[in-house]
Coordinates of C-alpha atoms in Angstrom, one line a residue:
M22 CA 40.7 81.8 -42.7
K23 CA 39.6 78.0 -41.9
K24 CA 41.9 76.4 -39.5
L25 CA 42.9 72.7 -39.3
R26 CA 41.7 70.8 -36.0
V27 CA 43.8 68.8 -34.4
G28 CA 44.0 66.3 -31.3
I29 CA 47.4 64.5 -29.5
A30 CA 47.8 61.8 -29.0
G31 CA 50.7 61.7 -26.1
L32 CA 51.6 64.6 -23.8
G33 CA 55.5 63.4 -22.9
R34 CA 57.9 65.2 -22.8
L35 CA 58.0 66.5 -26.3
G36 CA 54.4 66.0 -27.0
K37 CA 54.2 68.8 -24.2
V38 CA 56.3 71.1 -27.2
H39 CA 54.0 69.7 -30.3
A40 CA 50.8 70.4 -28.0
N41 CA 51.8 74.9 -27.2
N42 CA 52.4 74.2 -30.4
L43 CA 49.5 73.8 -31.7
A44 CA 47.8 75.8 -29.2
N45 CA 49.5 78.8 -29.2
K46 CA 52.1 79.5 -32.3
I47 CA 50.5 78.0 -35.4
P48 CA 48.1 80.3 -36.9
G49 CA 46.7 78.1 -38.8
A50 CA 46.3 75.1 -36.0
E51 CA 43.7 74.6 -33.4
L52 CA 44.6 72.1 -30.1
V53 CA 40.8 71.0 -29.8
A54 CA 41.6 67.4 -27.9
A55 CA 44.4 65.2 -26.7
C56 CA 44.3 61.8 -25.8
S57 CA 46.6 60.3 -23.2
I58 CA 46.2 56.7 -20.5
V59 CA 48.5 59.2 -18.1
P60 CA 46.0 61.0 -16.0
A61 CA 47.9 64.1 -15.9
E62 CA 49.1 65.0 -18.9
L63 CA 44.9 65.1 -19.7
E64 CA 44.4 67.3 -17.0
Y65 CA 47.9 69.9 -18.2
A66 CA 45.6 69.7 -21.6
Q67 CA 42.8 70.9 -20.2
K68 CA 44.0 73.7 -17.8
E69 CA 47.6 75.1 -19.3
L70 CA 46.3 74.4 -23.1
G71 CA 42.3 75.1 -22.2
V72 CA 41.9 71.3 -24.3
T73 CA 37.9 70.3 -23.6
Q74 CA 38.0 67.3 -25.2
V75 CA 39.7 64.9 -23.2
Y76 CA 40.4 60.7 -24.1
T77 CA 41.8 57.7 -22.5
D78 CA 41.0 55.6 -25.9
F79 CA 43.0 56.5 -28.8
N80 CA 40.0 54.9 -31.1
E81 CA 37.8 56.8 -29.5
M82 CA 39.0 60.2 -30.4
I83 CA 39.8 60.0 -34.1
A84 CA 35.7 58.7 -34.1
T85 CA 35.5 62.2 -33.7
P86 CA 34.0 64.4 -36.4
D87 CA 35.8 68.0 -34.8
I88 CA 39.0 66.9 -35.4
D89 CA 40.4 67.1 -38.8
A90 CA 43.5 65.8 -38.3
V91 CA 46.3 63.6 -35.3
A92 CA 49.7 64.2 -34.0
I93 CA 51.0 61.4 -33.4
V94 CA 53.7 61.5 -29.9
T95 CA 53.1 57.9 -28.6
T96 CA 55.7 55.3 -27.8
S97 CA 57.3 54.1 -30.4
S98 CA 55.5 50.7 -30.7
E99 CA 52.2 52.7 -31.0
H100 CA 52.9 54.8 -33.9
C101 CA 52.1 52.5 -36.8
W102 CA 48.5 51.5 -35.9
Q103 CA 47.8 54.8 -34.9
I104 CA 48.9 55.9 -37.7
A105 CA 46.9 53.6 -40.0
A106 CA 43.6 53.7 -37.5
A107 CA 43.6 57.5 -37.8
L108 CA 44.2 57.5 -41.9
D109 CA 41.3 55.2 -42.3
A110 CA 38.7 57.4 -40.3
G111 CA 39.9 59.9 -42.6
K112 CA 42.2 62.7 -40.6
H113 CA 45.7 63.7 -41.5
V114 CA 48.0 62.6 -39.5
F115 CA 51.2 63.7 -38.1
S116 CA 54.0 61.2 -36.9
D117 CA 57.0 61.8 -34.0
K118 CA 59.6 58.7 -35.7
P119 CA 61.0 56.4 -35.4
L120 CA 57.8 55.2 -38.1
G121 CA 57.7 51.8 -36.9
V122 CA 60.2 49.6 -34.2
T123 CA 60.1 46.7 -37.0
L124 CA 59.6 47.2 -41.1
E125 CA 56.6 45.2 -41.1
E126 CA 55.2 47.6 -39.5
C127 CA 56.7 50.8 -41.4
Q128 CA 55.4 48.6 -44.4
L129 CA 51.9 48.9 -43.1
A130 CA 52.4 52.7 -42.3
E131 CA 53.4 52.4 -46.3
Q132 CA 49.9 50.9 -47.2
A133 CA 47.5 53.0 -45.0
V134 CA 49.1 55.8 -46.5
E135 CA 48.9 54.6 -49.9
R136 CA 44.8 53.9 -49.4
H137 CA 44.5 57.4 -48.6
P138 CA 47.0 60.0 -50.5
D139 CA 43.9 62.7 -50.2
L140 CA 45.0 63.1 -46.4
T141 CA 48.5 64.2 -45.5
F142 CA 51.1 62.2 -43.4
V143 CA 54.0 63.6 -42.0
L144 CA 57.0 62.0 -40.5
G145 CA 58.4 64.0 -37.9
F146 CA 61.9 64.4 -38.5
M147 CA 62.4 67.8 -37.7
R148 CA 66.3 68.7 -37.9
R149 CA 65.4 68.6 -41.6
F150 CA 63.3 72.4 -40.6
D151 CA 66.0 73.6 -38.5
P152 CA 67.3 76.9 -40.4
S153 CA 70.9 75.1 -39.5
Y154 CA 70.1 72.2 -41.6
A155 CA 67.8 73.7 -43.9
Y156 CA 70.8 76.5 -45.0
A157 CA 73.4 73.9 -45.1
K158 CA 71.2 71.8 -47.8
K159 CA 69.6 74.7 -49.5
K160 CA 73.5 75.5 -50.2
I161 CA 74.3 72.2 -51.2
E162 CA 71.1 72.4 -54.0
A163 CA 72.9 75.8 -55.0
G164 CA 76.7 74.2 -56.0
A165 CA 78.3 76.2 -52.7
I166 CA 80.3 72.9 -51.9
G167 CA 80.6 70.8 -55.4
T168 CA 79.3 67.3 -55.2
P169 CA 79.1 66.2 -51.3
Y170 CA 81.1 63.0 -50.9
L171 CA 81.0 62.5 -47.1
V172 CA 79.3 63.0 -43.9
K173 CA 80.2 63.5 -40.4
A174 CA 77.7 63.5 -38.2
T175 CA 78.1 63.7 -33.6
G176 CA 74.9 62.9 -31.5
I177 CA 75.3 62.6 -27.9
D178 CA 73.1 63.1 -25.0
P179 CA 73.5 65.7 -21.9
E180 CA 75.7 62.9 -18.7
A181 CA 72.8 64.8 -16.7
L182 CA 70.3 63.1 -18.4
V183 CA 72.1 59.4 -17.9
E184 CA 70.2 58.0 -15.6
G185 CA 67.0 58.0 -18.2
S186 CA 68.9 56.4 -20.5
I187 CA 69.9 53.4 -18.5
R188 CA 66.7 53.6 -17.5
F189 CA 65.8 53.3 -21.3
A190 CA 68.3 50.8 -22.3
H191 CA 66.6 48.1 -21.7
T192 CA 63.3 48.3 -24.2
S193 CA 65.6 51.0 -26.5
G194 CA 66.4 48.9 -28.8
G195 CA 70.2 49.6 -28.6
I196 CA 72.0 52.8 -29.6
F197 CA 71.6 52.5 -33.1
I198 CA 67.9 52.6 -33.0
D199 CA 67.2 55.2 -30.1
M200 CA 70.0 57.6 -30.9
A201 CA 70.9 57.6 -34.8
I202 CA 67.7 57.8 -36.5
H203 CA 68.0 61.4 -37.2
D204 CA 71.2 61.4 -39.0
I205 CA 70.9 58.4 -40.9
D206 CA 68.0 60.6 -41.5
L207 CA 70.2 63.6 -42.8
M208 CA 72.7 61.7 -44.5
R209 CA 70.7 59.9 -46.8
W210 CA 68.7 63.4 -47.3
F211 CA 72.4 65.4 -47.7
L212 CA 74.0 63.3 -49.8
G213 CA 70.8 61.8 -51.7
A214 CA 71.4 58.3 -52.0
E215 CA 71.0 55.9 -50.0
A216 CA 73.4 53.3 -48.2
T217 CA 74.4 49.6 -49.3
E218 CA 76.6 48.5 -46.0
V219 CA 77.5 49.9 -42.5
Y220 CA 80.0 48.5 -40.6
A221 CA 79.5 50.0 -36.4
L222 CA 81.3 49.8 -33.4
G223 CA 80.1 50.0 -29.5
A224 CA 82.3 50.5 -26.4
T225 CA 81.3 51.6 -22.9
F226 CA 83.9 53.6 -20.2
K227 CA 81.5 55.2 -18.0
H228 CA 78.3 53.4 -17.1
P229 CA 78.4 49.6 -16.9
E230 CA 74.9 49.3 -16.3
F231 CA 74.1 49.9 -20.4
K232 CA 76.6 46.8 -21.0
E233 CA 73.9 45.0 -18.3
A234 CA 71.4 45.9 -20.4
G235 CA 72.9 44.5 -23.5
D236 CA 73.5 48.2 -25.0
D237 CA 76.7 50.8 -25.0
E238 CA 76.7 54.1 -23.8
T239 CA 79.2 55.3 -27.1
G240 CA 78.6 54.0 -30.6
V241 CA 80.5 54.7 -34.1
A242 CA 79.2 53.9 -37.5
T243 CA 80.7 54.0 -41.2
Y244 CA 78.7 53.6 -43.8
R245 CA 78.5 53.4 -47.9
F246 CA 76.1 54.6 -50.3
A247 CA 75.4 53.9 -53.3
N248 CA 76.5 56.3 -55.2
G249 CA 80.3 55.9 -53.7
A250 CA 79.7 58.4 -50.8
I251 CA 80.7 57.6 -47.0
G252 CA 78.7 58.7 -43.9
T253 CA 80.0 58.5 -40.1
I254 CA 77.9 58.5 -36.7
H255 CA 79.1 59.0 -33.2
V256 CA 76.2 58.4 -30.7
G257 CA 76.6 58.0 -27.0
R258 CA 74.6 59.2 -24.3
T259 CA 77.2 61.3 -21.7
A260 CA 78.6 64.3 -22.9
P261 CA 79.5 66.2 -19.9
H262 CA 79.2 69.9 -21.3
G263 CA 75.6 69.1 -22.3
Y264 CA 73.6 68.1 -26.0
H265 CA 75.6 68.0 -28.4
I266 CA 74.7 67.7 -31.8
E267 CA 76.7 68.4 -34.4
T268 CA 77.3 67.5 -38.8
E269 CA 79.5 68.3 -41.1
I270 CA 79.3 67.5 -44.8
V271 CA 82.1 67.8 -47.0
G272 CA 82.4 68.2 -50.6
T273 CA 84.6 67.9 -53.8
E274 CA 84.6 71.9 -53.4
G275 CA 84.4 73.3 -49.8
S276 CA 83.0 71.9 -46.4
I277 CA 80.1 73.0 -44.1
R278 CA 79.8 72.4 -40.7
V279 CA 76.3 72.9 -38.3
S280 CA 77.1 73.5 -34.7
P281 CA 80.3 72.6 -34.4
V282 CA 79.7 74.1 -30.6
P283 CA 76.7 74.1 -29.3
A284 CA 76.2 76.5 -28.2
K285 CA 73.4 78.0 -26.2
N286 CA 72.9 81.7 -27.6
L287 CA 75.7 84.8 -29.2
A288 CA 76.9 85.0 -25.6
V289 CA 80.5 83.9 -24.4
L290 CA 81.6 85.0 -20.6
Y291 CA 84.5 85.4 -19.8
D292 CA 85.5 85.2 -16.6
T293 CA 88.5 82.8 -14.5
N294 CA 87.8 79.8 -15.8
G295 CA 88.8 82.0 -19.6
V296 CA 86.0 82.1 -22.3
V297 CA 82.9 80.5 -22.0
T298 CA 79.9 79.5 -25.0
E299 CA 77.5 77.8 -22.6
C300 CA 76.3 74.9 -24.2
V301 CA 72.3 73.7 -24.7
E302 CA 70.8 71.0 -22.5
N303 CA 68.5 69.2 -24.4
F304 CA 66.2 68.5 -27.5
G305 CA 63.8 71.1 -26.9
E306 CA 66.0 73.6 -26.6
R307 CA 68.0 73.0 -28.7
F308 CA 65.5 72.1 -32.2
A309 CA 62.6 74.4 -30.7
D310 CA 62.1 76.1 -33.4
A311 CA 62.5 72.9 -36.1
Y312 CA 59.5 71.4 -33.9
R313 CA 57.3 74.0 -34.6
L314 CA 58.4 74.4 -38.3
E315 CA 57.8 71.1 -39.1
M316 CA 54.4 71.1 -37.7
E317 CA 53.9 74.5 -39.8
E318 CA 54.6 72.3 -42.7
F319 CA 52.1 70.2 -41.6
V320 CA 49.2 72.1 -40.9
D321 CA 49.8 74.2 -44.3
C322 CA 49.8 71.1 -46.1
A323 CA 47.2 69.6 -44.4
L324 CA 44.5 72.6 -45.2
T325 CA 46.4 73.9 -49.1
G326 CA 46.7 69.5 -50.1
R327 CA 50.6 70.9 -51.2
K328 CA 52.8 67.1 -50.5
P329 CA 55.5 67.6 -48.0
G330 CA 59.0 67.1 -48.4
V331 CA 59.4 63.9 -46.1
S332 CA 57.5 61.0 -46.7
V333 CA 56.5 57.5 -44.6
Y334 CA 59.6 56.2 -47.3
D335 CA 61.7 58.0 -45.4
G336 CA 60.8 56.7 -42.5
T337 CA 61.0 53.2 -43.5
A338 CA 64.4 53.4 -45.5
S339 CA 66.0 54.9 -42.1
T340 CA 64.1 52.1 -40.2
K341 CA 65.9 50.0 -42.3
I342 CA 69.5 51.3 -42.2
G343 CA 69.2 51.5 -38.7
F344 CA 68.8 47.6 -38.1
A345 CA 71.1 47.0 -40.6
T346 CA 74.2 49.5 -37.9
T347 CA 72.8 47.7 -35.4
E348 CA 73.5 44.3 -36.9
A349 CA 76.5 45.0 -37.2
W350 CA 77.3 46.6 -33.9
K351 CA 76.2 43.0 -32.6
S352 CA 78.0 41.6 -35.2
G353 CA 81.2 43.4 -35.6
K354 CA 81.0 42.3 -39.3
V355 CA 79.7 44.4 -42.5
V356 CA 76.4 44.4 -43.2
A357 CA 75.2 44.8 -46.7
I358 CA 72.0 47.2 -46.4

């Protein structure tokens, strides 16, 4: 069986997840190269994953003829030029979200994808591949809840990791750019329509450092979609119980709730604290299957020529909505999208 030879750029927290999946869990892939400006990350690739080709220069890595594809898990501001460079070098490309940090960057990535229709490009909206969300989508398509007209989404990072969020607040782009892109993508996916207007609010009650950075620790946004449907998003950074991801899709004939309790597993503890369900602690734990499945999709599409379900245009659309949400949050006004 032919294997897709992949080089990965970026081996931070999420990069390591993708690198381990490519090296150990996806039969159709072979991790042959790694690129990072952090020496410890390249050492990790060599010692833990057996990668022999390591680079500090992205352009040098993609010039290597031994590589068929590139997984980009670098800083968000680097994504679009790296996407274009890799595609122009004849490589299939997987990129983590966001597509870009400006709409102009997103358009450059779109043009690069359009220049190379024979190459596979997949954007890492991994929640679409999560078994529970994928199941919800199939049930909606089968008519199980009638016509979906409302999506309510919650995404709150754990208080245990708030110090990292505070450090990142100055450069995150604001809470909605930082926290809401996955939920925005899911709303578009479930409702089958584009958002036309948004109103947003933010608040900070516990960590004034967010306000000092021009950000907020909690944000809420309400959207109207072109087909008349509604979406609401609640994002935050201070969940005391763990990593809280919850989505409800309401239709004319029923509703579907995904993770109403972000349970760690199916075990329930009965003790002096009462009946306790432990919660997942971080995104890597909650979406471990989704990260593997989205990379399997990328590898299979690259090997077979099948078109993926997530396109570069999904990245641009979600980024556009994210910026409009940020404008609404800062201005206090309803913003047309």
